[in-house]
CSV table of C-alpha atoms and ligand atoms in Angstrom, one decimal:
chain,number,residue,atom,x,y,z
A,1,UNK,CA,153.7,40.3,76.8
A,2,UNK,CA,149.8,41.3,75.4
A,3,UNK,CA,148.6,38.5,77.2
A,4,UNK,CA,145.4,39.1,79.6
A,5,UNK,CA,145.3,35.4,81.4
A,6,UNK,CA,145.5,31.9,81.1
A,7,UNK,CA,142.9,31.0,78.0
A,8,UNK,CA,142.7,27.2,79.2
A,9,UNK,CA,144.5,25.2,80.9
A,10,UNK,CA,145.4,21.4,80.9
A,11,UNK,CA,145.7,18.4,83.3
A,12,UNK,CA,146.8,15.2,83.5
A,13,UNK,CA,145.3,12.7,85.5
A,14,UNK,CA,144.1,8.8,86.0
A,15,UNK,CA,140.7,10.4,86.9
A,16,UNK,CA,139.3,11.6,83.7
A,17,UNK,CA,136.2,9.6,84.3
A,18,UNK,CA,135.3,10.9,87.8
A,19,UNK,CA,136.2,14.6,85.8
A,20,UNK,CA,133.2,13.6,83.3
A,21,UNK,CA,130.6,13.1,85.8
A,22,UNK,CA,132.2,16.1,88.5
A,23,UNK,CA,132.7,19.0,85.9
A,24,UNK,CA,129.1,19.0,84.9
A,25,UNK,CA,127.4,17.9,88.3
A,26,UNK,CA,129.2,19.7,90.6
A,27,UNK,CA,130.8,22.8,88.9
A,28,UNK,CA,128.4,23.6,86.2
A,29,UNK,CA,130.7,23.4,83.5
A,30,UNK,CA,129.9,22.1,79.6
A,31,UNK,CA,131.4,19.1,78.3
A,32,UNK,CA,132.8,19.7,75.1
A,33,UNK,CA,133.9,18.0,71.6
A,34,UNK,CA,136.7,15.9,71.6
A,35,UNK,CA,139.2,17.4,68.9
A,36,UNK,CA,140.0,15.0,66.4
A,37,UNK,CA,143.6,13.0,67.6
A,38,UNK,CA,142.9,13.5,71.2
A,39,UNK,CA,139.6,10.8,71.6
A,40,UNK,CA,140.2,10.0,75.7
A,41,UNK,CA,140.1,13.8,77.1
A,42,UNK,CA,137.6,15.3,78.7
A,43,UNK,CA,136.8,18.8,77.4
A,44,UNK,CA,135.1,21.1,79.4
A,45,UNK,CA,133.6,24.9,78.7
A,46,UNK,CA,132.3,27.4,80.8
A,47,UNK,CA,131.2,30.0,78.0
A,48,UNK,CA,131.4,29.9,74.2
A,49,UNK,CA,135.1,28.6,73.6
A,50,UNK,CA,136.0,25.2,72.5
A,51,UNK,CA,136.9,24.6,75.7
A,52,UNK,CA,138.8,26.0,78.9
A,53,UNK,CA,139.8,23.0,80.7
A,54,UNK,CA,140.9,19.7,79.4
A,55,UNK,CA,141.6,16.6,81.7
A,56,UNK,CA,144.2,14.2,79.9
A,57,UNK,CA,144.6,10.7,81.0
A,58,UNK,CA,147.8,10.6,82.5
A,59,UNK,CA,149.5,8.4,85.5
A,60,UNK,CA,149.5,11.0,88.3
A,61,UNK,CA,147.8,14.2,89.2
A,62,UNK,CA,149.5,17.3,87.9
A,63,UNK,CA,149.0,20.6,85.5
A,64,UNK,CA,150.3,19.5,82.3
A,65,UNK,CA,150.1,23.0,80.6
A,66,UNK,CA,148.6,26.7,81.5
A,67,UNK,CA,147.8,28.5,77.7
A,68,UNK,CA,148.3,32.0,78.4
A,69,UNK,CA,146.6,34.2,75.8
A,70,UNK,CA,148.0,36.4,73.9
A,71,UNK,CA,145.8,39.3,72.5
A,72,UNK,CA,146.2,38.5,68.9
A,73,UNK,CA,148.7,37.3,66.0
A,74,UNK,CA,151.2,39.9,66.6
A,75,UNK,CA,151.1,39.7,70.5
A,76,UNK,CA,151.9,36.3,70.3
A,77,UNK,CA,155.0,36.7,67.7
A,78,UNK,CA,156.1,39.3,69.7
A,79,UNK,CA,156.0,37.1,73.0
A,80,UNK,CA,157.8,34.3,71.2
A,81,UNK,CA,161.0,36.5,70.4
A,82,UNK,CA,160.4,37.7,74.1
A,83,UNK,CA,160.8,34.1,75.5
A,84,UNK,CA,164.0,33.5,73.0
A,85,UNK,CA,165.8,37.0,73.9
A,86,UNK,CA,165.5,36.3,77.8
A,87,UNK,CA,167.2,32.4,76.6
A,88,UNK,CA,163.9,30.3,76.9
A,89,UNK,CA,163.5,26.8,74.5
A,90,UNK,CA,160.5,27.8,72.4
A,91,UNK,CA,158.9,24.7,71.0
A,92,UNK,CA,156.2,26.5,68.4
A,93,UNK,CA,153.4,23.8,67.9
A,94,UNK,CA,152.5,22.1,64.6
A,95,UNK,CA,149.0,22.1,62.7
A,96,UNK,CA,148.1,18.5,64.9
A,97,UNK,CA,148.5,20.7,68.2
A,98,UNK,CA,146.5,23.5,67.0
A,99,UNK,CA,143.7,21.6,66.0
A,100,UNK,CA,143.7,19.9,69.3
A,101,UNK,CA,144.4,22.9,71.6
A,102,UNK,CA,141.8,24.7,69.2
A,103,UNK,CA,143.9,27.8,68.2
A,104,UNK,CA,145.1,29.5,65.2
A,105,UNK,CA,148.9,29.2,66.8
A,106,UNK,CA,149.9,28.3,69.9
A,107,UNK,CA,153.8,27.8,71.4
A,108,UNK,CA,155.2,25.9,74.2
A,109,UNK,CA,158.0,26.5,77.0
A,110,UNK,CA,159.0,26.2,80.5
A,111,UNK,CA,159.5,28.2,83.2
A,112,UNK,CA,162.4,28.4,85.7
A,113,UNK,CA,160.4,26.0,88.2
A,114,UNK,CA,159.6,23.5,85.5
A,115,UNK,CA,156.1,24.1,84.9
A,116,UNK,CA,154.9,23.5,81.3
A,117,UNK,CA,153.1,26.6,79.7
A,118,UNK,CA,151.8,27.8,76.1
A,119,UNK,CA,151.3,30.8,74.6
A,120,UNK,CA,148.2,31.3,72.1
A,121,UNK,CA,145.8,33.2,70.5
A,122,UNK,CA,142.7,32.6,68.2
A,123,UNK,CA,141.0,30.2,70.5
A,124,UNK,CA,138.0,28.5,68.4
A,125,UNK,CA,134.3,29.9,69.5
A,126,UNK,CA,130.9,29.6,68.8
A,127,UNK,CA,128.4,32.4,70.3
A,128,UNK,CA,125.7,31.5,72.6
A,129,UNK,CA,126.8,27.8,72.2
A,130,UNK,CA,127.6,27.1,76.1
A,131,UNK,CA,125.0,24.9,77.6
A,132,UNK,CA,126.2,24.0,81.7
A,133,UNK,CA,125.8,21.2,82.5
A,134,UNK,CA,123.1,21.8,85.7
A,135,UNK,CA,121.2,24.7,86.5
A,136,UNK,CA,123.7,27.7,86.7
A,137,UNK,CA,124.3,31.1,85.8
A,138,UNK,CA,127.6,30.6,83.8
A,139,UNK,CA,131.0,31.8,84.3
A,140,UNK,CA,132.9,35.2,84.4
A,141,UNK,CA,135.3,34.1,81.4
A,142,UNK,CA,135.4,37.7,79.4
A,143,UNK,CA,138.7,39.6,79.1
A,144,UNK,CA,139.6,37.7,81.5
A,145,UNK,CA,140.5,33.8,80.7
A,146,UNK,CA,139.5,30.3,82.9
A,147,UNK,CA,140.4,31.8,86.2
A,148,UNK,CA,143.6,31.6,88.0
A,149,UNK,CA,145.9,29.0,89.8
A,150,UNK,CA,148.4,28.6,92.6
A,151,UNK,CA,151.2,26.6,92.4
A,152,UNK,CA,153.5,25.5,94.4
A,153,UNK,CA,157.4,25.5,93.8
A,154,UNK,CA,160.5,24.0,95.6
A,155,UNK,CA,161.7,27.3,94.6
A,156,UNK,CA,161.4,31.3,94.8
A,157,UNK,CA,164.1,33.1,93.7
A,158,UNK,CA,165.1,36.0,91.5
A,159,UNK,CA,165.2,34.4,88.6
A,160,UNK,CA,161.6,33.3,89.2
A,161,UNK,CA,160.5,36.4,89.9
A,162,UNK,CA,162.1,37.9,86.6
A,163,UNK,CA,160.4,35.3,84.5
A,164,UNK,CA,157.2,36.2,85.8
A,165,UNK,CA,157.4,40.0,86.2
A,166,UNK,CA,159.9,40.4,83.5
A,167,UNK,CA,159.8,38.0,80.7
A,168,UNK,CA,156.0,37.6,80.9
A,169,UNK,CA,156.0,41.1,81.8
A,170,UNK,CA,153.5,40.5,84.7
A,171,UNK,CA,152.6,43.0,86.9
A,172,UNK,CA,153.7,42.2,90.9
A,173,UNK,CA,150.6,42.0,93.0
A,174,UNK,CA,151.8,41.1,96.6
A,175,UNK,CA,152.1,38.8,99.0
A,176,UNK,CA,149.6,36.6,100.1
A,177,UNK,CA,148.0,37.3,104.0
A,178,UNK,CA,148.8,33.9,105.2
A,179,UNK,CA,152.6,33.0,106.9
A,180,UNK,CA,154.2,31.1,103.9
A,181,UNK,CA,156.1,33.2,101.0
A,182,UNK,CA,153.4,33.2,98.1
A,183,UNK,CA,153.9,35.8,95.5
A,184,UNK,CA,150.8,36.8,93.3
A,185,UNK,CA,151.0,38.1,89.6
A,186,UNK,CA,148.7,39.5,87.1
A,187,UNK,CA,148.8,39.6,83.4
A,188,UNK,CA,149.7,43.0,82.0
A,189,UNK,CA,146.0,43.6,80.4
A,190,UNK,CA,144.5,42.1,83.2
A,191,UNK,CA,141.9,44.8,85.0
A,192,UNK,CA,139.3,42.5,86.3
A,193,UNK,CA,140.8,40.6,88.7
A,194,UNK,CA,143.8,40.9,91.0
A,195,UNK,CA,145.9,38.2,90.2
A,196,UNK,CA,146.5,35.1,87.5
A,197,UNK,CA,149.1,33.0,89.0
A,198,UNK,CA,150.4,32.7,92.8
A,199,UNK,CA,153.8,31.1,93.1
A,200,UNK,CA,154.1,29.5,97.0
A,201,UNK,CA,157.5,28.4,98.3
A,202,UNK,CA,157.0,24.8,99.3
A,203,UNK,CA,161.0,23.8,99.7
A,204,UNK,CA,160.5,20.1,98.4
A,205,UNK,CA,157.1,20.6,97.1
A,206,UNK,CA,156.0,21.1,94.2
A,207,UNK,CA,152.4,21.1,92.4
A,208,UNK,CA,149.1,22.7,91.6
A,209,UNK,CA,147.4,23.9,95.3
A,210,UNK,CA,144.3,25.5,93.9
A,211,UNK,CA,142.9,27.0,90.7
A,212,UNK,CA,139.9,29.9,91.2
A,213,UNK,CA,137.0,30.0,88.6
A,214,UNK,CA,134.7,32.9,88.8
A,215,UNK,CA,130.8,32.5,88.3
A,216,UNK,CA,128.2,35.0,87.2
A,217,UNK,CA,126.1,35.0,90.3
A,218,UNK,CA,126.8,34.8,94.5
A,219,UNK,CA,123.2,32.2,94.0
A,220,UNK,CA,126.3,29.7,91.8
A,221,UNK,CA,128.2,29.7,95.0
A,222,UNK,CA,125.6,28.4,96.9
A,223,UNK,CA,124.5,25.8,95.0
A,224,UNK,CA,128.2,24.5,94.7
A,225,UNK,CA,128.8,25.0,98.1
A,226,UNK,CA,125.5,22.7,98.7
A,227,UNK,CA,126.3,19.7,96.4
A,228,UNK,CA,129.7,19.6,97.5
A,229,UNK,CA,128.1,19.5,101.1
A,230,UNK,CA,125.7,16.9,99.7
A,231,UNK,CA,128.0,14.5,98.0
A,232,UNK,CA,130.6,14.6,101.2
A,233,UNK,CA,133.6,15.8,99.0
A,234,UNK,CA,136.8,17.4,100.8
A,235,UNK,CA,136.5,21.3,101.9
A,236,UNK,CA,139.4,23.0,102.1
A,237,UNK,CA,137.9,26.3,103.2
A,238,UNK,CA,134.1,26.9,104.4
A,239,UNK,CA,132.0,30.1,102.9
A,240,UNK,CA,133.7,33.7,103.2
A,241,UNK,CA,135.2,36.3,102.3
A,242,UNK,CA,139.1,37.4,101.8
A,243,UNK,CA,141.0,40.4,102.7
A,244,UNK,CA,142.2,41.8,99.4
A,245,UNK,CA,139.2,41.0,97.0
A,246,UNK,CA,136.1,41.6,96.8
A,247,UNK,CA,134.8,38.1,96.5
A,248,UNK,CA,132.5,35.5,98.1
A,249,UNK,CA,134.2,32.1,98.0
A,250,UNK,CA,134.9,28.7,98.9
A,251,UNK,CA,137.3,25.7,98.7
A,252,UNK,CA,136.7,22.4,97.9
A,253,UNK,CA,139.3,19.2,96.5
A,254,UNK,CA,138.4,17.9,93.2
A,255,UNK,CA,139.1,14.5,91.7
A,256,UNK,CA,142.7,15.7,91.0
A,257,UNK,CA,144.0,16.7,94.2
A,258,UNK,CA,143.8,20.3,94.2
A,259,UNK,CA,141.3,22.6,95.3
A,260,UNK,CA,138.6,24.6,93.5
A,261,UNK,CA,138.1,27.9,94.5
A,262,UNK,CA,134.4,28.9,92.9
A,263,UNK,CA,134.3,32.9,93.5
A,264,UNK,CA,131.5,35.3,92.9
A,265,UNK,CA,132.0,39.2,92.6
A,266,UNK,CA,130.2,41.2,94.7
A,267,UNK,CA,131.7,43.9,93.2
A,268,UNK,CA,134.3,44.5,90.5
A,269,UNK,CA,137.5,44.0,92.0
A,270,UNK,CA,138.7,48.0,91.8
A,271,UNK,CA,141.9,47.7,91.0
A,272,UNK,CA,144.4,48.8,94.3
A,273,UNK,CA,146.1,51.9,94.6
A,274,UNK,CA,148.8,50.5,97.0
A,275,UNK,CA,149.9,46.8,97.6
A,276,UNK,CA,147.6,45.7,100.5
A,277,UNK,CA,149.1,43.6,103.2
A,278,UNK,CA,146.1,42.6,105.2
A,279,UNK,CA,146.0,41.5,108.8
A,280,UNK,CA,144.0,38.6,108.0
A,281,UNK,CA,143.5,36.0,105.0
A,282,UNK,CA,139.6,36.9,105.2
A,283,UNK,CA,136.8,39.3,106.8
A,284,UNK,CA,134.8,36.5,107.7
A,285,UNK,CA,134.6,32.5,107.4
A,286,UNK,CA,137.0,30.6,105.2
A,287,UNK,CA,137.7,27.9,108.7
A,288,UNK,CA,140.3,25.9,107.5
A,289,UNK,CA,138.6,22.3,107.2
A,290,UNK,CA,141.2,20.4,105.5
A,291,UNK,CA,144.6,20.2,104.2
A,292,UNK,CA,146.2,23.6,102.2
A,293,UNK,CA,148.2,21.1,100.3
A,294,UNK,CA,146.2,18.0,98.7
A,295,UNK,CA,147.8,15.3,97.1
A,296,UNK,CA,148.3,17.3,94.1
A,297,UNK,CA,151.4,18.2,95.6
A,298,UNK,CA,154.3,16.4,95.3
A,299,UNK,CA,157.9,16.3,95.0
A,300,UNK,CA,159.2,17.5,92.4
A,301,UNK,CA,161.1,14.0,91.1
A,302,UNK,CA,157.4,12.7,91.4
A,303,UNK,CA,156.2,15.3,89.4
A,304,UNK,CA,159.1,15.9,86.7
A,305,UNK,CA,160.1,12.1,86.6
A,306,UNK,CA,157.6,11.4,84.0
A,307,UNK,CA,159.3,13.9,81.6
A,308,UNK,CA,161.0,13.0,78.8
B,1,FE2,FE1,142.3,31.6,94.7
């Protein structure tokens, strides 16, 4: 699939009002319009698009949907007969889900795990329109989408694997450094960073562990790193520095559960000629202060019971 990354991506939670005051505050992010039919979101940006992340009121913590974007109009047609040739339930959204997700066409389906994801294109934009929402230097969003996320799944088996690396047509990136089994895969016009999606075996488990957003600037680090330091909210992971990217970052829970990785570049990631299997998960820092799996993570009847 032409698809560089996840676009935006979607929550549910009962904490959309600690969201409102966190996103800005502590992560820097906009808060956007609410789409007409979807009044009790929050909406948040981190550059010129509608929006990037969207919290919806919901009964428990969990992702409710990961919009992968697809290059363009013919990308994304092409992806749909993708998902029906390898036997996937493609649910193509109507003009009341467009207008909401803010996209010219977006479709819906599920992997093998049960995670919910979209594919779209034609996300609405408006240039020089993002305004954060403290002092910051903005967020690393071109050609490369929101970020990235690690889930974890009760499950790891082939036919996960082929939905990721051959349905989605995702390139394998390797393993992670720690003990566990967590696979890491990158969109197939994804050159910026090393991975979009981590899939951990958590026999049992099953939820959102972490998502990474990128900032412009090492000094956006710091100053997250402070305030979450200043208003006492869980760290997952102190200051440092992994193994197989180039990146300064850290680990702290939000209001939902999982963690939020907030990573500067020091350099552009460059892309490896081999698949790395590092001694360590980091250089330096990165002391494991809390939990690796927040209350994000659940079973999987807690997480799926609420389907239809
Ligand atoms: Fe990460």
């Amino acid at each position: 699939m032409d698809i560089r990354g996840i676009g935006y991506i979607g929550f549910e939670t009962p904490h959309v009002d600690a969201w409102r005051d966190y996103g800005p505050n502590i992560l820097g992010m906009g808060i956007g319009e609410n789409p007409e039919g979807d009044k009790d979101s929050l909406y948040l940006r981190m550059d010129d698009r509608r929006h990037r992340i969207a919290l919806h009121p919901g009964k428990i913590d969990r992702v409710a949907y990961m919009g992968w974007e697809a290059v363009g109009r013919l990308a994304y047609l092409a992806a749909i007969e993708k998902l029906k040739a390898d036997g996937f339930a493609v649910e193509i959204g109507d003009v009341d889900l467009c207008e909401i997700r803010g996209v010219r066409e977006v479709a819906r389906f599920k992997d093998p795990i049960g995670f919910q994801h979209e594919i779209f294109y034609g996300q609405k934009f408006h240039p020089l329109s993002f305004v954060p929402g403290r002092a910051h230097t903005g967020f690393a969003m071109d050609e490369r989408g929101f970020g990235h996320v690690v889930l974890m799944s009760p499950k790891f088996d082939q036919e996960v694997e082929d939905f990721f690396l051959k349905t989605m047509g995702m390139k394998w990136y390797g393993w992670g450094a720690g003990k566990g089994k967590t696979g890491f895969f990158r969109a197939k016009l994804n050159d910026k960073t090393s991975h979009d999606i981590g899939i951990g075996h958590a026999p049992g488990r099953m939820g959102i562990q972490h998502i990474g957003i990128f900032v412009n600037n090492i000094r956006d680090v710091g100053e997250t790193y402070d305030l979450v330091k200043k208003e006492k909210l869980q760290m997952l992971m102190t200051l440092g520095q992994h193994s197989q990217d180039p990146h300064l970052s850290f680990y702290h829970f939000s209001p939902s559960g999982f963690a939020v990785e907030t990573i500067a570049e020091h350099e552009p990631w460059p892309g490896d000629a081999f698949e790395l299997n590092p001694q360590k998960l980091s250089i330096w820092g990165h002391e494991l202060v809390g939990p690796i799996l927040g209350p994000s993570v659940k079973t999987p009847e807690e997480l799926l019971g609420l389907d239809d």
